[in-house]
C-alpha positions as a Python dict, from the first residue, in 0.01 Angstrom:
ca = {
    (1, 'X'): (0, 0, 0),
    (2, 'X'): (284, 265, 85),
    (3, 'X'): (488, 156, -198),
    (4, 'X'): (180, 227, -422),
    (5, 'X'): (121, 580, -272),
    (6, 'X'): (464, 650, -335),
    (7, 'X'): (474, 564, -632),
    (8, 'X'): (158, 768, -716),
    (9, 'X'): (313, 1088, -571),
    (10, 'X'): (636, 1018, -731),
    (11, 'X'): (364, 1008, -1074),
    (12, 'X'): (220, 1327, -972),
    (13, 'X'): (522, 1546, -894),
    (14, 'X'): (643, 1482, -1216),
    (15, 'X'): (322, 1573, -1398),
    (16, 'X'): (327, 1885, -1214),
    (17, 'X'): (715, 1959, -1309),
    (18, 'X'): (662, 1928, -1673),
    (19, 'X'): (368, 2056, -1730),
    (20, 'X'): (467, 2397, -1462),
    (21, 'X'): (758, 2424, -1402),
    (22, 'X'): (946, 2308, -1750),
    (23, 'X'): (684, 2476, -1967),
    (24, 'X'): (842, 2803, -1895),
    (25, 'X'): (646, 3120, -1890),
    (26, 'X'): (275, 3148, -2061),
    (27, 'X'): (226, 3317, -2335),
    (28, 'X'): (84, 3678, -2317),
    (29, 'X'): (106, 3647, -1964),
    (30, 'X'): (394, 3828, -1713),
    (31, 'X'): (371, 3961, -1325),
    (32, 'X'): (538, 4246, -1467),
    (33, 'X'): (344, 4579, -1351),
    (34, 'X'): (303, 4800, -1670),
    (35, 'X'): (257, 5129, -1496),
    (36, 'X'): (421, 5463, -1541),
    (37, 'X'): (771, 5322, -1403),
    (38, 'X'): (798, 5091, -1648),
    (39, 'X'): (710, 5294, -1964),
    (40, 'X'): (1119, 5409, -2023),
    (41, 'X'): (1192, 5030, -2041),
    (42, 'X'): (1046, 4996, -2328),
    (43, 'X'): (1174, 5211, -2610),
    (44, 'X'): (1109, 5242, -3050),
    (45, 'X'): (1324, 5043, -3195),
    (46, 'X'): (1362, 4742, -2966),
    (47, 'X'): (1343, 4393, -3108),
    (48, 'X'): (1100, 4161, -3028),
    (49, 'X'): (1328, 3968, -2802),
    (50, 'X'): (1428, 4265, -2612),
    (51, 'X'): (1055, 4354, -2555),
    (52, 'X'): (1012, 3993, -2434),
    (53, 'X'): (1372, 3963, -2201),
    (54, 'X'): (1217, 4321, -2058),
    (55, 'X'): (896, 4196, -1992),
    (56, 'X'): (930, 3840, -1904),
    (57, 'X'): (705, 3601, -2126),
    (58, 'X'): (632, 3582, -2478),
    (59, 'X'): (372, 3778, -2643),
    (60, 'X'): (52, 3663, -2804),
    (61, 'X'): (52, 3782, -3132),
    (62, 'X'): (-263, 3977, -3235),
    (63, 'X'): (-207, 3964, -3620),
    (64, 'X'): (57, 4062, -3911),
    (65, 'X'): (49, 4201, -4241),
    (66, 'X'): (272, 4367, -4479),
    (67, 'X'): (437, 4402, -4802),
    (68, 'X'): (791, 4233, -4900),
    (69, 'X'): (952, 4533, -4800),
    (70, 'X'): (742, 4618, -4455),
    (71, 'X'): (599, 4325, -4239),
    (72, 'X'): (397, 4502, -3910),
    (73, 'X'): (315, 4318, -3635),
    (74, 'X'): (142, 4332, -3320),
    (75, 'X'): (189, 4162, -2959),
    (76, 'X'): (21, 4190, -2638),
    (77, 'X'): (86, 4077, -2245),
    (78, 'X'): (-163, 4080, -1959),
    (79, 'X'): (41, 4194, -1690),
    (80, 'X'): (-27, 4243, -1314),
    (81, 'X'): (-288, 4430, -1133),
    (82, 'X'): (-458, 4405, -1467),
    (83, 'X'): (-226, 4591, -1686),
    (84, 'X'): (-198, 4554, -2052),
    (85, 'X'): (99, 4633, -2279),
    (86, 'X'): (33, 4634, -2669),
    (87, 'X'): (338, 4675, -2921),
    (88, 'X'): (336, 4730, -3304),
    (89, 'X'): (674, 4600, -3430),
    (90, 'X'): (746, 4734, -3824),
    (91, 'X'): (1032, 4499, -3912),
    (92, 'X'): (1048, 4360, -3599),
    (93, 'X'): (1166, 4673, -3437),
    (94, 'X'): (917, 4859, -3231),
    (95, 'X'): (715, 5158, -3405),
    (96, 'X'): (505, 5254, -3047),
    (97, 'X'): (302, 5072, -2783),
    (98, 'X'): (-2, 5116, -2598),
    (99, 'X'): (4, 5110, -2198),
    (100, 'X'): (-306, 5056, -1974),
    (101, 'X'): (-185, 5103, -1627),
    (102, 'X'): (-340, 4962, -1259),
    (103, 'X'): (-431, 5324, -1161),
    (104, 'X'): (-685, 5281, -1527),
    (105, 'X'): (-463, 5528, -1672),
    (106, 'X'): (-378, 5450, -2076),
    (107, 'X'): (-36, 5577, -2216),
    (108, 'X'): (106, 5587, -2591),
    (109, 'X'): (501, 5555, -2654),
    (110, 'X'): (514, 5725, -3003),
    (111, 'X'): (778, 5608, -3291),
    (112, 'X'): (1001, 5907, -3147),
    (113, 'X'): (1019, 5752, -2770),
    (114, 'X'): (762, 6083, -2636),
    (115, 'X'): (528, 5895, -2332),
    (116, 'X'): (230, 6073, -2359),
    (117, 'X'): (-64, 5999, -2148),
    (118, 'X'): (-401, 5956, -2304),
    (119, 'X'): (-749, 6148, -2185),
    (120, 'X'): (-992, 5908, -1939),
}
């Protein structure tokens, strides 16, 4: 009977190890805070991968489109305390990016790296 239960822990801890703790971070989804401290983090002209070393997961990618010489893209993350971080990438550099903070406060970083804050 013990040897059983152990071995059905043993089964269990495992499942639980690859499926949380190997799978890495989920997509679209970070603890990062995207409030008005973190707006200089992210600045026009970071890759992709910067955005996502910055920010701490992946992005879920909203759509694409573009011409042979021009692909856009967009990403979002859900972040904590119900924050939200959008980013158009042109070329995979990044043209500007939405911000909804915690506080319900929305900001835009423009192609030129301005931070302005948006009207409620």
């Amino acid at each position: 009977m013990k040897k059983r239960l152990l071995q059905f822990a043993f089964a269990v801890l495992i499942t639980f190890a690859s499926t949380h703790l190997l799978a890495g971070p989920q997509a679209g989804v970070t603890d990062t805070r995207f409030n008005r401290r973190f707006l200089p983090t992210i600045k026009p002209m970071m890759t992709y991968e910067q955005i996502v070393r910055v920010v701490g997961a992946p992005g879920v990618k909203l759509g694409e489109a573009g011409k042979t010489s021009q692909q856009t893209a967009q990403y979002r993350w859900k972040g904590g305390k119900g924050s939200v971080l959008t980013v158009r990438l042109v070329n995979n550099r990044m043209s500007d990016a939405a911000v909804l903070a915690p506080n319900g406060h929305s900001y835009l970083i423009r192609s030129d790296g301005r931070i302005v804050e948006m009207p409620r």
